CSV table of N, CA and C in Angstrom, one decimal:
chain,number,residue,atom,x,y,z
A,20,MET,N,119.7,108.4,156.3
A,20,MET,CA,120.0,108.2,154.9
A,20,MET,C,120.6,106.8,154.7
A,21,SER,N,120.1,106.0,153.7
A,21,SER,CA,120.7,104.7,153.5
A,21,SER,C,122.0,104.8,152.7
A,22,GLN,N,122.9,103.9,153.0
A,22,GLN,CA,124.1,103.9,152.3
A,22,GLN,C,124.0,102.9,151.1
A,23,GLN,N,124.4,103.4,149.9
A,23,GLN,CA,124.4,102.5,148.7
A,23,GLN,C,125.5,101.5,148.8
A,24,PRO,N,125.3,100.3,148.3
A,24,PRO,CA,126.3,99.2,148.4
A,24,PRO,C,127.5,99.6,147.5
A,25,ALA,N,128.7,99.3,147.9
A,25,ALA,CA,129.8,99.6,147.0
A,25,ALA,C,129.8,98.7,145.8
A,26,ILE,N,130.1,99.3,144.7
A,26,ILE,CA,130.2,98.6,143.4
A,26,ILE,C,131.5,97.9,143.3
A,27,VAL,N,131.3,96.6,143.0
A,27,VAL,CA,132.5,95.8,142.7
A,27,VAL,C,132.9,96.0,141.3
A,28,HIS,N,134.2,96.3,141.1
A,28,HIS,CA,134.7,96.5,139.7
A,28,HIS,C,134.7,95.1,139.1
A,29,LEU,N,134.6,95.1,137.7
A,29,LEU,CA,134.6,93.9,137.0
A,29,LEU,C,135.9,93.1,137.1
A,30,TRP,N,137.0,93.9,137.2
A,30,TRP,CA,138.3,93.2,137.4
A,30,TRP,C,138.5,92.6,138.8
A,31,GLU,N,137.6,92.9,139.7
A,31,GLU,CA,137.8,92.4,141.0
A,31,GLU,C,137.0,91.0,141.2
A,32,ILE,N,136.3,90.6,140.2
A,32,ILE,CA,135.5,89.4,140.3
A,32,ILE,C,136.3,88.2,139.8
A,33,ASP,N,136.4,87.2,140.6
A,33,ASP,CA,137.2,86.0,140.3
A,33,ASP,C,136.2,84.9,140.2
A,34,HIS,N,135.9,84.5,139.0
A,34,HIS,CA,134.9,83.4,138.7
A,34,HIS,C,135.6,82.1,139.1
A,35,PRO,N,134.7,81.1,139.5
A,35,PRO,CA,135.2,79.8,139.8
A,35,PRO,C,135.7,79.1,138.5
A,36,TYR,N,136.7,78.4,138.6
A,36,TYR,CA,137.3,77.6,137.5
A,36,TYR,C,137.8,78.5,136.4
A,37,TYR,N,137.8,78.1,135.2
A,37,TYR,CA,138.2,78.9,134.0
A,37,TYR,C,137.6,78.3,132.8
A,38,CYS,N,137.7,79.0,131.7
A,38,CYS,CA,137.2,78.4,130.4
A,38,CYS,C,138.4,78.6,129.4
A,39,ALA,N,138.6,77.5,128.7
A,39,ALA,CA,139.7,77.6,127.7
A,39,ALA,C,139.3,78.4,126.5
A,40,GLU,N,140.2,79.2,126.0
A,40,GLU,CA,140.0,80.0,124.9
A,40,GLU,C,139.9,79.2,123.6
A,41,GLY,N,139.0,79.6,122.7
A,41,GLY,CA,138.9,79.0,121.4
A,41,GLY,C,137.9,77.8,121.4
A,42,ASN,N,138.2,76.8,120.6
A,42,ASN,CA,137.4,75.6,120.5
A,42,ASN,C,138.3,74.4,120.4
A,43,TYR,N,138.1,73.4,121.2
A,43,TYR,CA,139.0,72.3,121.3
A,43,TYR,C,139.0,71.5,120.0
A,44,PHE,N,137.8,71.5,119.3
A,44,PHE,CA,137.7,70.7,118.1
A,44,PHE,C,138.0,71.4,116.8
A,45,LYS,N,138.2,72.8,116.8
A,45,LYS,CA,138.4,73.5,115.6
A,45,LYS,C,139.3,74.7,115.9
A,46,ALA,N,140.4,74.8,115.2
A,46,ALA,CA,141.4,75.9,115.5
A,46,ALA,C,140.8,77.2,114.9
A,47,GLY,N,141.3,78.3,115.4
A,47,GLY,CA,141.0,79.6,114.9
A,47,GLY,C,139.7,80.2,115.4
A,48,GLN,N,139.2,79.7,116.5
A,48,GLN,CA,137.9,80.2,117.1
A,48,GLN,C,138.1,81.2,118.2
A,49,HIS,N,139.3,81.8,118.3
A,49,HIS,CA,139.5,82.8,119.3
A,49,HIS,C,140.0,84.1,118.6
A,50,THR,N,139.2,85.2,118.8
A,50,THR,CA,139.5,86.4,118.1
A,50,THR,C,140.0,87.5,119.0
A,51,LEU,N,141.0,88.2,118.6
A,51,LEU,CA,141.6,89.3,119.4
A,51,LEU,C,141.1,90.6,118.9
A,52,PHE,N,140.7,91.5,119.8
A,52,PHE,CA,140.3,92.9,119.5
A,52,PHE,C,141.2,93.8,120.3
A,53,GLU,N,141.7,94.9,119.6
A,53,GLU,CA,142.7,95.8,120.2
A,53,GLU,C,142.0,96.7,121.2
A,54,SER,N,140.7,96.9,121.2
A,54,SER,CA,140.0,97.8,122.1
A,54,SER,C,138.6,97.4,122.2
A,55,TRP,N,137.9,98.0,123.2
A,55,TRP,CA,136.5,97.8,123.4
A,55,TRP,C,135.7,98.4,122.2
A,56,ALA,N,136.2,99.6,121.7
A,56,ALA,CA,135.6,100.2,120.5
A,56,ALA,C,135.7,99.3,119.3
A,57,ASP,N,136.8,98.6,119.1
A,57,ASP,CA,137.0,97.7,118.0
A,57,ASP,C,136.0,96.6,118.1
A,58,PHE,N,135.8,96.0,119.3
A,58,PHE,CA,134.9,94.9,119.5
A,58,PHE,C,133.4,95.4,119.2
A,59,THR,N,133.1,96.5,119.6
A,59,THR,CA,131.7,97.0,119.4
A,59,THR,C,131.4,97.3,118.0
A,60,GLU,N,132.4,97.7,117.2
A,60,GLU,CA,132.2,98.1,115.8
A,60,GLU,C,132.4,96.9,114.8
A,61,GLU,N,133.2,95.9,115.2
A,61,GLU,CA,133.6,94.9,114.2
A,61,GLU,C,132.9,93.6,114.3
A,62,THR,N,132.0,93.4,115.3
A,62,THR,CA,131.5,92.0,115.5
A,62,THR,C,130.0,92.0,115.8
A,63,THR,N,129.3,91.0,115.3
A,63,THR,CA,127.9,90.8,115.7
A,63,THR,C,127.8,90.2,117.1
A,64,PHE,N,128.9,89.8,117.7
A,64,PHE,CA,128.8,89.3,119.1
A,64,PHE,C,128.3,90.5,120.0
A,65,TYR,N,128.7,91.7,119.6
A,65,TYR,CA,128.3,92.8,120.4
A,65,TYR,C,126.8,93.2,120.1
A,66,SER,N,126.5,93.4,118.9
A,66,SER,CA,125.2,93.9,118.5
A,66,SER,C,124.2,92.9,118.0
A,67,GLY,N,124.6,91.6,117.8
A,67,GLY,CA,123.8,90.6,117.2
A,67,GLY,C,122.8,90.0,118.1
A,68,ASP,N,122.2,89.0,117.7
A,68,ASP,CA,121.1,88.2,118.4
A,68,ASP,C,121.8,87.5,119.6
A,69,ARG,N,121.3,87.8,120.8
A,69,ARG,CA,121.8,87.3,122.0
A,69,ARG,C,121.5,85.8,122.2
A,70,ASP,N,120.4,85.3,121.6
A,70,ASP,CA,120.2,83.9,121.6
A,70,ASP,C,121.1,83.1,120.7
A,71,LEU,N,121.4,83.6,119.5
A,71,LEU,CA,122.2,82.9,118.6
A,71,LEU,C,123.7,82.9,119.1
A,72,ASN,N,124.1,84.0,119.6
A,72,ASN,CA,125.5,84.2,120.1
A,72,ASN,C,125.4,84.3,121.7
A,73,LEU,N,125.2,83.2,122.3
A,73,LEU,CA,125.0,83.2,123.8
A,73,LEU,C,126.3,83.4,124.5
A,74,LEU,N,126.4,84.5,125.2
A,74,LEU,CA,127.6,84.7,126.1
A,74,LEU,C,127.4,83.8,127.3
A,75,ILE,N,128.3,82.9,127.5
A,75,ILE,CA,128.2,82.0,128.6
A,75,ILE,C,129.2,82.3,129.8
A,76,ARG,N,130.2,83.1,129.5
A,76,ARG,CA,131.2,83.5,130.5
A,76,ARG,C,132.0,84.7,130.1
A,77,TRP,N,132.4,85.4,131.1
A,77,TRP,CA,133.3,86.5,130.9
A,77,TRP,C,134.3,86.6,132.0
A,78,ASP,N,135.5,87.1,131.7
A,78,ASP,CA,136.5,87.2,132.7
A,78,ASP,C,137.3,88.5,132.4
A,79,TRP,N,137.3,89.5,133.3
A,79,TRP,CA,138.2,90.7,133.1
A,79,TRP,C,139.5,90.4,133.8
A,80,LYS,N,140.5,90.2,133.1
A,80,LYS,CA,141.9,90.0,133.6
A,80,LYS,C,142.7,91.2,133.7
A,81,SER,N,143.1,91.5,134.9
A,81,SER,CA,143.9,92.7,135.2
A,81,SER,C,145.2,92.3,135.8
A,82,TYR,N,146.2,91.9,135.0
A,82,TYR,CA,147.5,91.4,135.5
A,82,TYR,C,148.2,92.5,136.3
A,83,ARG,N,148.0,93.8,136.0
A,83,ARG,CA,148.7,94.8,136.8
A,83,ARG,C,148.1,94.9,138.2
A,84,ARG,N,146.9,94.3,138.4
A,84,ARG,CA,146.3,94.4,139.8
A,84,ARG,C,146.4,93.0,140.4
A,85,ASP,N,147.0,92.0,139.8
A,85,ASP,CA,147.0,90.7,140.3
A,85,ASP,C,147.5,90.6,141.8
A,86,PRO,N,146.7,90.0,142.7
A,86,PRO,CA,147.0,90.0,144.1
A,86,PRO,C,148.3,89.2,144.3
A,87,ASP,N,148.6,88.2,143.4
A,87,ASP,CA,149.8,87.5,143.5
A,87,ASP,C,151.0,88.3,143.0
A,88,LEU,N,151.8,88.8,143.8
A,88,LEU,CA,152.9,89.7,143.4
A,88,LEU,C,153.8,89.1,142.4
A,89,LEU,N,154.0,87.8,142.4
A,89,LEU,CA,154.8,87.1,141.4
A,89,LEU,C,154.2,87.1,140.0
A,90,SER,N,152.9,87.2,140.0
A,90,SER,CA,152.2,87.2,138.7
A,90,SER,C,151.9,88.6,138.2
A,91,ARG,N,152.0,89.5,139.0
A,91,ARG,CA,151.7,90.9,138.7
A,91,ARG,C,152.6,91.4,137.6
A,92,ASP,N,152.0,92.2,136.6
A,92,ASP,CA,152.7,92.8,135.6
A,92,ASP,C,152.2,94.2,135.4
A,93,GLU,N,153.0,95.2,135.9
A,93,GLU,CA,152.5,96.6,136.0
A,93,GLU,C,152.3,97.2,134.6
A,94,ASP,N,152.9,96.6,133.6
A,94,ASP,CA,152.8,97.2,132.2
A,94,ASP,C,151.8,96.5,131.4
A,95,ALA,N,151.2,95.4,131.9
A,95,ALA,CA,150.2,94.7,131.1
A,95,ALA,C,148.9,95.4,130.9
A,96,GLU,N,148.3,95.3,129.8
A,96,GLU,CA,147.0,95.9,129.5
A,96,GLU,C,145.9,94.9,130.1
A,97,ASP,N,144.8,95.5,130.5
A,97,ASP,CA,143.7,94.6,130.9
A,97,ASP,C,143.0,93.9,129.7
A,98,GLU,N,142.5,92.8,130.0
A,98,GLU,CA,141.9,92.0,128.9
A,98,GLU,C,140.5,91.4,129.4
A,99,LEU,N,139.5,91.6,128.5
A,99,LEU,CA,138.2,91.0,128.8
A,99,LEU,C,138.1,89.8,127.9
A,100,LEU,N,138.0,88.6,128.5
A,100,LEU,CA,137.8,87.4,127.8
A,100,LEU,C,136.3,87.1,127.8
A,101,LEU,N,135.8,86.8,126.6
A,101,LEU,CA,134.4,86.5,126.4
A,101,LEU,C,134.2,85.1,125.7
A,102,PHE,N,133.3,84.3,126.2
A,102,PHE,CA,133.1,83.0,125.7
A,102,PHE,C,131.6,82.8,125.3
A,103,PHE,N,131.5,82.4,124.0
A,103,PHE,CA,130.2,82.3,123.4
A,103,PHE,C,129.9,80.9,122.9
A,104,VAL,N,128.6,80.6,122.9
A,104,VAL,CA,128.1,79.4,122.3
A,104,VAL,C,127.2,79.9,121.1
A,105,LEU,N,127.5,79.5,119.9
A,105,LEU,CA,126.6,79.7,118.8
A,105,LEU,C,125.6,78.6,118.8
A,106,GLN,N,124.5,78.8,119.4
A,106,GLN,CA,123.6,77.7,119.7
A,106,GLN,C,123.1,76.9,118.5
A,107,ARG,N,122.8,77.5,117.4
A,107,ARG,CA,122.3,76.8,116.2
A,107,ARG,C,123.3,75.9,115.6
A,108,LYS,N,124.6,76.1,115.9
A,108,LYS,CA,125.7,75.3,115.3
A,108,LYS,C,126.4,74.5,116.4
A,109,ALA,N,126.0,74.6,117.7
A,109,ALA,CA,126.7,74.0,118.8
A,109,ALA,C,128.2,74.3,118.7
A,110,TRP,N,128.5,75.5,118.6
A,110,TRP,CA,129.9,76.0,118.3
A,110,TRP,C,130.4,76.9,119.5
A,111,LEU,N,131.5,76.5,120.1
A,111,LEU,CA,132.1,77.3,121.1
A,111,LEU,C,133.2,78.2,120.5
A,112,CYS,N,133.2,79.5,120.9
A,112,CYS,CA,134.2,80.4,120.4
A,112,CYS,C,134.5,81.4,121.5
A,113,SER,N,135.6,82.2,121.3
A,113,SER,CA,135.9,83.2,122.3
A,113,SER,C,136.5,84.4,121.7
A,114,ALA,N,136.6,85.4,122.5
A,114,ALA,CA,137.2,86.7,122.1
A,114,ALA,C,138.0,87.3,123.2
A,115,ALA,N,139.1,87.9,122.9
A,115,ALA,CA,139.9,88.7,123.9
A,115,ALA,C,139.9,90.1,123.5
A,116,VAL,N,139.4,91.0,124.4
A,116,VAL,CA,139.3,92.4,124.1
A,116,VAL,C,140.2,93.2,125.0
A,117,THR,N,141.1,94.0,124.5
A,117,THR,CA,141.9,94.9,125.3
A,117,THR,C,140.9,96.0,125.9
A,118,VAL,N,140.9,96.2,127.2
A,118,VAL,CA,140.0,97.1,127.8
A,118,VAL,C,140.8,98.0,128.8
A,119,THR,N,140.1,99.2,129.1
A,119,THR,CA,140.7,100.1,130.1
A,119,THR,C,139.6,100.3,131.2
A,120,ASP,N,140.1,100.9,132.3
A,120,ASP,CA,139.1,101.2,133.3
A,120,ASP,C,138.0,102.1,132.8
A,121,ASP,N,138.3,103.0,131.9
A,121,ASP,CA,137.2,103.8,131.4
A,121,ASP,C,136.1,103.1,130.6
A,122,ASP,N,136.5,101.9,130.1
A,122,ASP,CA,135.5,101.0,129.4
A,122,ASP,C,134.5,100.3,130.3
A,123,GLU,N,134.8,100.3,131.6
A,123,GLU,CA,134.0,99.5,132.5
A,123,GLU,C,132.5,99.8,132.4
A,124,PRO,N,132.1,101.0,132.5
A,124,PRO,CA,130.6,101.2,132.4
A,124,PRO,C,129.9,100.7,131.2
A,125,ALA,N,130.6,100.8,130.0
A,125,ALA,CA,130.0,100.3,128.8
A,125,ALA,C,130.0,98.8,128.8
A,126,VAL,N,131.1,98.2,129.3
A,126,VAL,CA,131.2,96.7,129.3
A,126,VAL,C,130.2,96.2,130.3
A,127,ARG,N,130.1,96.8,131.5
A,127,ARG,CA,129.1,96.4,132.5
A,127,ARG,C,127.7,96.4,131.9
A,128,ALA,N,127.3,97.5,131.2
A,128,ALA,CA,126.0,97.6,130.6
A,128,ALA,C,125.7,96.5,129.6
A,129,TRP,N,126.7,96.2,128.7
A,129,TRP,CA,126.6,95.2,127.7
A,129,TRP,C,126.5,93.8,128.4
A,130,LEU,N,127.3,93.5,129.4
A,130,LEU,CA,127.3,92.2,130.1
A,130,LEU,C,125.9,92.1,130.8
A,131,ALA,N,125.3,93.1,131.3
A,131,ALA,CA,124.0,93.1,131.9
A,131,ALA,C,123.0,92.7,130.9
A,132,GLU,N,123.1,93.2,129.7
A,132,GLU,CA,122.1,92.8,128.6
A,132,GLU,C,122.3,91.3,128.3
A,133,CYS,N,123.5,90.9,128.2
A,133,CYS,CA,123.7,89.5,127.9
A,133,CYS,C,123.2,88.6,129.0
A,134,ALA,N,123.4,89.0,130.2
A,134,ALA,CA,122.9,88.2,131.4
A,134,ALA,C,121.4,88.0,131.4
A,135,GLN,N,120.7,89.0,130.8
A,135,GLN,CA,119.2,88.8,130.7
A,135,GLN,C,118.9,87.6,129.9
A,136,THR,N,119.6,87.3,128.8
A,136,THR,CA,119.4,86.2,128.0
A,136,THR,C,119.6,84.9,128.7
A,137,MET,N,120.7,84.9,129.5
A,137,MET,CA,121.1,83.7,130.3
A,137,MET,C,120.0,83.5,131.4
A,138,ARG,N,119.6,84.6,132.0
A,138,ARG,CA,118.6,84.5,133.0
A,138,ARG,C,117.3,83.9,132.5
A,139,ALA,N,116.9,84.4,131.3
A,139,ALA,CA,115.7,83.8,130.7
A,139,ALA,C,115.7,82.3,130.5
A,140,THR,N,116.9,81.8,130.2
A,140,THR,CA,117.1,80.4,130.0
A,140,THR,C,116.9,79.6,131.3
A,141,TRP,N,117.4,80.2,132.4
A,141,TRP,CA,117.4,79.6,133.7
A,141,TRP,C,116.3,80.1,134.7
A,142,GLU,N,115.5,81.0,134.2
A,142,GLU,CA,114.5,81.7,135.1
A,142,GLU,C,113.7,80.7,136.0
A,143,PRO,N,113.2,79.6,135.5
A,143,PRO,CA,112.4,78.8,136.3
A,143,PRO,C,113.1,78.3,137.6
A,144,LEU,N,114.4,78.3,137.6
A,144,LEU,CA,115.2,77.9,138.7
A,144,LEU,C,115.7,79.0,139.5
A,145,LEU,N,115.5,80.2,139.1
A,145,LEU,CA,116.1,81.4,139.8
A,145,LEU,C,115.2,82.2,140.6
A,146,ASP,N,114.0,81.8,140.9
A,146,ASP,CA,113.1,82.6,141.7
A,146,ASP,C,113.7,82.8,143.1
A,147,ASP,N,113.2,83.8,143.8
A,147,ASP,CA,113.8,84.2,145.1
A,147,ASP,C,113.6,83.1,146.2
A,148,ARG,N,112.6,82.2,146.0
A,148,ARG,CA,112.4,81.2,147.0
A,148,ARG,C,113.3,80.0,146.8
A,149,THR,N,113.9,79.9,145.7
A,149,THR,CA,114.7,78.7,145.4
A,149,THR,C,116.2,79.0,145.8
A,150,PRO,N,116.7,78.4,146.8
A,150,PRO,CA,118.1,78.6,147.2
A,150,PRO,C,119.0,78.0,146.1
A,151,VAL,N,120.1,78.7,145.9
A,151,VAL,CA,121.1,78.1,144.9
A,151,VAL,C,121.8,77.0,145.6
A,152,PRO,N,121.8,75.8,145.0
A,152,PRO,CA,122.4,74.6,145.6
A,152,PRO,C,123.9,74.8,145.7
A,153,LYS,N,124.5,74.2,146.7
A,153,LYS,CA,125.9,74.2,146.8
A,153,LYS,C,126.5,73.1,145.9
A,154,PRO,N,127.7,73.4,145.3
A,154,PRO,CA,128.3,72.3,144.5
A,154,PRO,C,128.6,71.1,145.3
A,155,CYS,N,128.4,69.9,144.6
A,155,CYS,CA,128.7,68.7,145.2
A,155,CYS,C,130.2,68.4,145.2
A,156,SER,N,130.8,68.1,146.3
A,156,SER,CA,132.2,67.8,146.4
A,156,SER,C,132.6,66.4,146.2
A,157,ALA,N,131.5,65.5,146.2
A,157,ALA,CA,131.8,64.1,146.0
A,157,ALA,C,132.1,63.8,144.5
A,158,PRO,N,133.0,62.8,144.3
A,158,PRO,CA,133.2,62.4,142.9
A,158,PRO,C,131.9,62.0,142.2
A,159,LEU,N,131.9,62.2,140.9
A,159,LEU,CA,130.7,61.9,140.1
A,159,LEU,C,130.3,60.4,140.1
A,160,ASP,N,131.2,59.5,140.3
A,160,ASP,CA,130.9,58.1,140.3
A,160,ASP,C,130.4,57.5,141.6
A,161,GLU,N,130.3,58.4,142.6
A,161,GLU,CA,129.8,57.9,143.9
A,161,GLU,C,128.4,58.4,144.1
A,162,PRO,N,127.6,57.6,144.8
A,162,PRO,CA,126.2,58.0,145.0
A,162,PRO,C,126.1,59.1,146.0
């Protein structure tokens, strides 16, 4: 009998670098939602057109599980940070959603849907025969 791979929880994923919340050029482009249910009911980012509201990044922050004990906060609620580009307007905006462990299956399903839109954009470069290039560590101004 084959063993199924262990599922990595969304809060265990540490993406490279970070994305700033909101929009550098216009204030008020970061929206807070008190729960996953509020996000799904109150915004077209959840149910709207995935091409118009392109999710470019997500980060599940769990400060109560932070491996750095100095940063850990046992009382903090988990937060899902979502970063969108409104492609027709070249507009960057973000949302912060308070989430719980119980929200993870619904969040994962929605993120998987959003990933399909991103995949369609990059598909020509993502076939199984094309290795993912390693990032260049040389400064950009050097050949």
